Amino acid sequence: MRLILTALLFAGGLMFLFIGMGFLLDPATAGADFGVIPDGAMGRASLRADFTAFFVVAGGCMIWGAWKRKGDPLLVSAALFGIAFIGRLVNLVSVGAYENYWMPMLVEAIAVVLCLMGSRLLPHTAFTSQDAA
């Protein structure tokens, strides 16, 4: 069970890391895949900065947690994807559904479940006063 969970976390993390790199290298194309079109240099900079940060941090924490068999970094990814899921849910309720609205929500929900399972099954690092020094 742990091996399968670790493999899924690592593979998911790689996928999100590649999505993040797509926003860094070609924000217009990556943004179009997400229904976001940049408006000039500022729009490209925002996509490049914000989306890259989201996906690289979320994916990187999933990879780190899986590789080191640590549950702590997975909580960061779970929080990021959980907030994204809530944002989509608020949009669904306030604006309504759009074509294939459920697909990104499903991906985010699966990421949250995997990260929370990993957080519970993989050990946590004990913080000591020596760590702060």
Coordinates of N, CA, C and O in Angstrom, one line a residue:
M1 N 0.8 -1.2 0.0 CA 0.0 0.0 0.0 C 0.9 1.3 0.0 O 0.6 2.2 -0.8
R2 N 1.9 1.3 0.9 CA 2.8 2.5 0.9 C 3.5 2.7 -0.4 O 3.7 3.8 -0.8
L3 N 4.0 1.6 -0.9 CA 4.7 1.7 -2.2 C 3.9 2.3 -3.3 O 4.3 3.1 -4.1
I4 N 2.6 1.8 -3.4 CA 1.7 2.3 -4.4 C 1.4 3.8 -4.2 O 1.4 4.6 -5.1
L5 N 1.1 4.1 -2.9 CA 0.8 5.5 -2.6 C 2.0 6.4 -2.9 O 1.9 7.5 -3.5
T6 N 3.2 6.0 -2.5 CA 4.4 6.7 -2.8 C 4.6 6.9 -4.3 O 5.0 8.0 -4.8
A7 N 4.4 5.9 -5.1 CA 4.5 6.0 -6.5 C 3.5 6.9 -7.1 O 3.8 7.7 -8.0
L8 N 2.3 6.9 -6.6 CA 1.2 7.8 -7.1 C 1.6 9.3 -6.8 O 1.4 10.2 -7.6
L9 N 2.1 9.5 -5.6 CA 2.4 10.8 -5.1 C 3.6 11.3 -6.0 O 3.6 12.5 -6.4
F10 N 4.6 10.5 -6.2 CA 5.7 10.9 -7.1 C 5.3 11.2 -8.5 O 5.7 12.2 -9.1
A11 N 4.5 10.3 -9.1 CA 4.0 10.5 -10.5 C 3.2 11.8 -10.6 O 3.3 12.6 -11.5
G12 N 2.3 12.0 -9.6 CA 1.4 13.2 -9.6 C 2.3 14.4 -9.4 O 2.0 15.4 -10.1
G13 N 3.3 14.4 -8.6 CA 4.1 15.5 -8.4 C 4.9 15.8 -9.6 O 5.0 17.0 -10.0
L14 N 5.4 14.8 -10.3 CA 6.1 15.1 -11.6 C 5.1 15.7 -12.6 O 5.5 16.7 -13.3
M15 N 3.9 15.3 -12.7 CA 2.9 15.8 -13.6 C 2.7 17.3 -13.3 O 2.8 18.2 -14.2
F16 N 2.5 17.7 -12.0 CA 2.3 19.0 -11.6 C 3.5 19.9 -11.9 O 3.4 21.1 -12.2
L17 N 4.7 19.3 -11.6 CA 5.9 20.0 -11.9 C 6.1 20.4 -13.4 O 6.5 21.5 -13.7
F18 N 5.7 19.4 -14.2 CA 5.8 19.7 -15.7 C 4.8 20.7 -16.1 O 5.0 21.6 -17.0
I19 N 3.6 20.7 -15.5 CA 2.6 21.8 -15.8 C 3.1 23.1 -15.4 O 3.0 24.1 -16.1
G20 N 3.8 23.2 -14.2 CA 4.4 24.4 -13.7 C 5.5 24.9 -14.7 O 5.6 26.1 -15.0
M21 N 6.3 24.0 -15.2 CA 7.3 24.4 -16.1 C 6.7 24.9 -17.4 O 7.3 25.8 -18.1
G22 N 5.6 24.3 -17.8 CA 4.9 24.8 -19.0 C 4.5 26.3 -18.9 O 4.6 27.1 -19.8
F23 N 4.0 26.6 -17.7 CA 3.7 28.0 -17.4 C 4.9 28.9 -17.4 O 4.8 30.1 -17.8
L24 N 6.0 28.4 -16.9 CA 7.2 29.2 -16.9 C 7.8 29.5 -18.3 O 8.2 30.6 -18.7
L25 N 7.8 28.4 -19.2 CA 8.4 28.5 -20.5 C 7.5 29.1 -21.5 O 7.9 29.7 -22.5
D26 N 6.2 28.7 -21.5 CA 5.2 29.2 -22.5 C 3.9 29.5 -21.8 O 2.9 28.7 -21.9
P27 N 3.8 30.6 -21.1 CA 2.6 30.9 -20.4 C 1.3 31.1 -21.2 O 0.2 30.7 -20.7
A28 N 1.4 31.6 -22.4 CA 0.2 31.7 -23.2 C -0.4 30.4 -23.6 O -1.6 30.2 -23.5
T29 N 0.4 29.5 -24.0 CA -0.2 28.1 -24.4 C -0.7 27.4 -23.2 O -1.8 26.8 -23.2
A30 N 0.1 27.4 -22.1 CA -0.3 26.7 -20.9 C -1.6 27.4 -20.3 O -2.5 26.7 -19.8
G31 N -1.6 28.7 -20.4 CA -2.8 29.4 -19.9 C -4.1 29.1 -20.7 O -5.1 28.9 -20.1
A32 N -3.9 28.9 -22.0 CA -5.1 28.6 -22.8 C -5.6 27.2 -22.5 O -6.8 27.0 -22.5
D33 N -4.8 26.3 -22.0 CA -5.2 25.0 -21.6 C -6.1 25.1 -20.3 O -6.9 24.2 -20.1
F34 N -5.9 26.2 -19.6 CA -6.7 26.4 -18.3 C -7.7 27.4 -18.5 O -8.4 27.9 -17.5
G35 N -8.0 27.9 -19.7 CA -9.0 28.9 -20.0 C -8.6 30.3 -19.6 O -9.4 31.1 -19.3
V36 N -7.3 30.6 -19.4 CA -6.8 31.8 -19.0 C -5.9 32.4 -20.2 O -5.0 31.8 -20.6
I37 N -6.3 33.6 -20.6 CA -5.5 34.3 -21.7 C -4.8 35.5 -21.2 O -5.5 36.4 -20.6
P38 N -3.5 35.5 -21.3 CA -2.8 36.7 -20.8 C -3.1 38.0 -21.6 O -3.2 37.9 -22.8
D39 N -3.1 39.1 -20.9 CA -3.3 40.4 -21.5 C -2.0 41.2 -21.4 O -1.7 41.8 -20.5
G40 N -1.2 41.0 -22.5 CA 0.0 41.8 -22.6 C 1.1 41.2 -21.7 O 1.0 40.1 -21.2
A41 N 2.2 42.0 -21.5 CA 3.3 41.6 -20.7 C 3.0 41.3 -19.3 O 3.5 40.3 -18.7
M42 N 2.1 42.1 -18.7 CA 1.7 41.9 -17.3 C 1.0 40.6 -17.1 O 1.2 39.9 -16.1
G43 N 0.1 40.3 -18.1 CA -0.6 39.0 -18.0 C 0.3 37.8 -18.1 O 0.1 36.9 -17.4
R44 N 1.2 37.9 -19.0 CA 2.2 36.8 -19.1 C 3.0 36.7 -17.9 O 3.3 35.6 -17.4
A45 N 3.4 37.8 -17.3 CA 4.2 37.8 -16.1 C 3.4 37.1 -14.9 O 4.0 36.4 -14.1
S46 N 2.1 37.5 -14.9 CA 1.3 36.9 -13.8 C 1.1 35.4 -14.0 O 1.2 34.7 -13.0
L47 N 0.9 35.0 -15.2 CA 0.8 33.5 -15.4 C 2.1 32.8 -15.1 O 2.1 31.8 -14.5
R48 N 3.2 33.4 -15.6 CA 4.5 32.9 -15.4 C 4.8 32.8 -13.9 O 5.4 31.8 -13.5
A49 N 4.5 33.8 -13.2 CA 4.8 33.8 -11.7 C 3.9 33.0 -10.9 O 4.3 32.0 -10.2
D50 N 2.6 33.3 -11.0 CA 1.6 32.7 -10.1 C 1.3 31.2 -10.3 O 1.3 30.4 -9.4
F51 N 1.1 30.9 -11.6 CA 0.7 29.5 -11.9 C 2.0 28.6 -11.8 O 1.9 27.5 -11.3
T52 N 3.1 29.1 -12.2 CA 4.4 28.4 -12.0 C 4.6 28.1 -10.5 O 4.9 27.0 -10.1
A53 N 4.4 29.1 -9.7 CA 4.6 28.9 -8.2 C 3.7 27.9 -7.7 O 4.1 27.0 -6.9
F54 N 2.4 28.0 -8.0 CA 1.4 27.1 -7.5 C 1.8 25.6 -7.9 O 1.9 24.7 -7.0
F55 N 2.0 25.4 -9.1 CA 2.2 24.0 -9.6 C 3.6 23.5 -9.2 O 3.7 22.3 -8.8
V56 N 4.6 24.3 -9.2 CA 6.0 23.8 -8.8 C 6.0 23.5 -7.3 O 6.6 22.5 -6.9
V57 N 5.4 24.4 -6.5 CA 5.4 24.1 -5.1 C 4.6 22.9 -4.7 O 5.0 22.0 -4.0
A58 N 3.4 22.8 -5.3 CA 2.5 21.7 -5.0 C 3.2 20.4 -5.5 O 3.2 19.4 -4.8
G59 N 3.7 20.4 -6.7 CA 4.3 19.2 -7.3 C 5.6 18.8 -6.6 O 5.9 17.7 -6.3
G60 N 6.4 19.9 -6.3 CA 7.7 19.7 -5.6 C 7.5 19.1 -4.2 O 8.2 18.2 -3.8
C61 N 6.5 19.6 -3.5 CA 6.2 19.0 -2.1 C 5.7 17.6 -2.2 O 6.0 16.7 -1.4
M62 N 5.0 17.2 -3.3 CA 4.5 15.8 -3.5 C 5.7 14.9 -3.7 O 5.9 13.9 -3.2
I63 N 6.6 15.4 -4.6 CA 7.8 14.6 -4.9 C 8.7 14.5 -3.7 O 9.2 13.4 -3.3
W64 N 8.9 15.6 -3.0 CA 9.7 15.6 -1.8 C 9.2 14.6 -0.7 O 9.9 13.8 -0.1
G65 N 7.9 14.7 -0.5 CA 7.3 13.8 0.5 C 7.3 12.4 0.1 O 7.6 11.5 0.9
A66 N 7.2 12.1 -1.2 CA 7.2 10.7 -1.6 C 8.7 10.2 -1.6 O 8.9 9.1 -1.1
W67 N 9.6 11.0 -2.1 CA 11.0 10.6 -2.1 C 11.6 10.3 -0.8 O 12.3 9.3 -0.5
K68 N 11.4 11.3 0.1 CA 11.9 11.2 1.5 C 11.1 10.4 2.4 O 11.4 10.2 3.6
R69 N 9.9 9.9 2.0 CA 8.9 9.2 2.8 C 8.6 10.0 4.0 O 8.6 9.6 5.2
K70 N 8.2 11.3 3.8 CA 7.8 12.2 4.8 C 6.4 12.8 4.6 O 6.1 13.1 3.5
G71 N 5.6 12.8 5.6 CA 4.3 13.3 5.5 C 4.1 14.8 5.5 O 3.1 15.3 5.0
D72 N 5.1 15.5 6.2 CA 4.9 16.9 6.3 C 4.8 17.7 5.0 O 3.8 18.5 4.9
P73 N 5.6 17.6 4.1 CA 5.5 18.4 2.8 C 4.2 18.1 2.1 O 3.7 19.0 1.4
L74 N 3.6 17.0 2.3 CA 2.4 16.6 1.6 C 1.2 17.5 2.1 O 0.2 17.7 1.4
L75 N 1.3 18.0 3.3 CA 0.3 18.9 3.8 C 0.2 20.2 3.0 O -0.8 20.8 2.9
V76 N 1.4 20.7 2.6 CA 1.4 21.9 1.8 C 0.6 21.7 0.5 O -0.2 22.5 0.1
S77 N 0.9 20.5 -0.2 CA 0.2 20.2 -1.5 C -1.3 20.0 -1.2 O -2.1 20.5 -2.0
A78 N -1.6 19.4 -0.1 CA -3.0 19.2 0.2 C -3.7 20.5 0.4 O -4.9 20.7 -0.1
A79 N -3.1 21.4 1.1 CA -3.7 22.7 1.3 C -3.9 23.5 0.0 O -4.9 24.1 -0.3
L80 N -2.8 23.5 -0.9 CA -2.9 24.2 -2.1 C -4.1 23.7 -3.0 O -4.9 24.4 -3.5
F81 N -4.1 22.3 -3.2 CA -5.1 21.8 -4.0 C -6.5 21.8 -3.4 O -7.5 21.9 -4.0
G82 N -6.6 21.8 -2.0 CA -7.8 21.9 -1.3 C -8.4 23.3 -1.5 O -9.6 23.4 -1.8
I83 N -7.6 24.3 -1.4 CA -8.1 25.7 -1.6 C -8.5 25.9 -3.1 O -9.5 26.5 -3.4
A84 N -7.8 25.3 -4.0 CA -8.1 25.4 -5.4 C -9.5 24.7 -5.7 O -10.4 25.2 -6.4
F85 N -9.7 23.6 -5.0 CA -11.0 22.9 -5.2 C -12.1 23.7 -4.6 O -13.2 23.8 -5.2
I86 N -11.9 24.3 -3.5 CA -12.9 25.2 -2.9 C -13.2 26.4 -3.8 O -14.4 26.7 -4.0
G87 N -12.2 26.9 -4.4 CA -12.4 28.0 -5.3 C -13.3 27.6 -6.5 O -14.2 28.3 -6.9
R88 N -13.0 26.4 -7.0 CA -13.8 25.9 -8.1 C -15.3 25.6 -7.7 O -16.2 25.8 -8.4
L89 N -15.4 25.1 -6.5 CA -16.8 24.8 -5.9 C -17.5 26.1 -5.8 O -18.7 26.2 -6.1
V90 N -16.9 27.2 -5.2 CA -17.6 28.5 -5.1 C -18.0 29.0 -6.5 O -19.1 29.5 -6.7
N91 N -17.1 28.9 -7.5 CA -17.4 29.3 -8.8 C -18.6 28.5 -9.4 O -19.5 29.0 -10.0
L92 N -18.6 27.2 -9.1 CA -19.7 26.3 -9.6 C -21.1 26.8 -9.0 O -22.1 26.9 -9.7
V93 N -21.1 27.1 -7.8 CA -22.3 27.5 -7.1 C -22.7 28.9 -7.5 O -23.9 29.2 -7.8
S94 N -21.8 29.8 -7.6 CA -22.1 31.2 -7.9 C -22.3 31.6 -9.4 O -23.2 32.4 -9.7
V95 N -21.5 30.9 -10.3 CA -21.6 31.2 -11.7 C -22.3 30.1 -12.5 O -23.0 30.4 -13.4
G96 N -22.1 28.9 -12.1 CA -22.7 27.8 -12.8 C -21.6 26.9 -13.4 O -20.4 27.2 -13.4
A97 N -22.1 25.8 -14.0 CA -21.2 24.8 -14.6 C -20.8 25.3 -16.0 O -21.5 26.1 -16.7
Y98 N -19.7 24.8 -16.4 CA -19.2 25.0 -17.8 C -18.8 23.6 -18.3 O -18.7 22.6 -17.5
E99 N -18.5 23.5 -19.6 CA -18.2 22.2 -20.2 C -17.0 21.6 -19.5 O -15.9 22.2 -19.3
N100 N -17.1 20.3 -19.0 CA -16.1 19.6 -18.4 C -15.5 20.2 -17.1 O -14.4 20.1 -16.7
Y101 N -16.4 20.9 -16.4 CA -16.0 21.6 -15.1 C -15.5 20.6 -14.1 O -14.7 20.9 -13.2
W102 N -16.0 19.4 -14.2 CA -15.7 18.4 -13.2 C -14.3 17.8 -13.3 O -13.7 17.3 -12.3
M103 N -13.7 17.9 -14.4 CA -12.3 17.3 -14.6 C -11.3 17.9 -13.7 O -10.6 17.2 -13.0
P104 N -11.1 19.3 -13.7 CA -10.0 19.8 -12.8 C -10.4 19.6 -11.3 O -9.5 19.4 -10.5
M105 N -11.7 19.6 -11.0 CA -12.1 19.4 -9.7 C -11.8 17.9 -9.2 O -11.4 17.7 -8.1
L106 N -11.9 17.0 -10.2 CA -11.6 15.6 -9.9 C -10.1 15.5 -9.6 O -9.7 14.8 -8.7
V107 N -9.3 16.1 -10.5 CA -7.8 16.0 -10.3 C -7.4 16.6 -9.0 O -6.6 16.0 -8.2
E108 N -8.0 17.8 -8.6 CA -7.7 18.4 -7.3 C -8.1 17.6 -6.2 O -7.4 17.4 -5.2
A109 N -9.3 17.0 -6.3 CA -9.8 16.1 -5.2 C -8.9 14.9 -5.0 O -8.6 14.5 -3.8
I110 N -8.5 14.3 -6.1 CA -7.6 13.1 -6.0 C -6.3 13.5 -5.4 O -5.7 12.8 -4.6
A111 N -5.8 14.7 -5.8 CA -4.5 15.1 -5.2 C -4.6 15.4 -3.7 O -3.7 15.0 -3.0
V112 N -5.7 16.0 -3.3 CA -5.9 16.2 -1.9 C -6.0 14.9 -1.1 O -5.3 14.7 -0.1
V113 N -6.7 13.9 -1.6 CA -6.9 12.6 -1.0 C -5.5 11.9 -0.9 O -5.2 11.4 0.2
L114 N -4.8 11.9 -2.0 CA -3.5 11.2 -2.0 C -2.5 11.9 -1.0 O -1.8 11.2 -0.3
C115 N -2.5 13.2 -1.0 CA -1.6 13.9 -0.1 C -2.0 13.7 1.3 O -1.1 13.5 2.2
L116 N -3.3 13.7 1.7 CA -3.7 13.5 3.0 C -3.4 12.0 3.5 O -3.0 11.8 4.6
M117 N -3.7 11.1 2.6 CA -3.3 9.7 2.9 C -1.8 9.6 3.1 O -1.4 8.9 4.1
G118 N -1.0 10.2 2.2 CA 0.4 10.1 2.4 C 0.9 10.8 3.7 O 1.8 10.3 4.4
S119 N 0.2 11.8 4.0 CA 0.5 12.5 5.3 C 0.3 11.7 6.5 O 1.0 11.7 7.5
R120 N -0.8 10.9 6.4 CA -1.1 10.0 7.6 C -0.3 8.7 7.6 O 0.1 8.3 8.7
L121 N 0.1 8.2 6.4 CA 0.8 6.9 6.4 C 2.3 7.1 6.4 O 3.0 6.1 6.8
L122 N 2.8 8.2 6.0 CA 4.3 8.4 6.0 C 4.6 9.2 7.3 O 3.9 10.0 7.8
P123 N 5.8 8.9 7.8 CA 6.2 9.5 9.1 C 6.3 11.0 9.0 O 6.6 11.6 7.9
H124 N 6.1 11.7 10.1 CA 6.3 13.1 10.3 C 7.6 13.4 10.9 O 8.1 12.6 11.8
T125 N 8.2 14.5 10.6 CA 9.5 14.9 11.2 C 9.2 15.6 12.6 O 8.4 16.5 12.6
A126 N 9.8 15.2 13.6 CA 9.7 15.8 14.9 C 10.5 17.1 14.9 O 11.7 17.1 14.6
F127 N 9.9 18.2 15.3 CA 10.6 19.5 15.3 C 11.2 19.6 16.8 O 10.4 19.5 17.7
T128 N 12.5 19.9 16.8 CA 13.1 20.1 18.1 C 13.7 21.5 18.2 O 13.8 22.2 17.2
S129 N 14.1 21.9 19.4 CA 14.7 23.2 19.5 C 16.0 23.3 18.8 O 16.5 24.4 18.4
Q130 N 16.7 22.2 18.6 CA 18.0 22.2 17.8 C 17.7 22.5 16.3 O 18.6 23.0 15.7
D131 N 16.5 22.2 15.8 CA 16.2 22.5 14.4 C 16.1 24.0 14.2 O 16.4 24.4 13.1
A132 N 15.7 24.7 15.2 CA 15.6 26.1 15.1 C 16.9 26.9 15.1 O 17.0 28.0 14.6
A133 N 17.9 26.2 15.6 CA 19.2 26.9 15.7 C 20.0 26.8 14.5 O 19.8 26.2 13.6

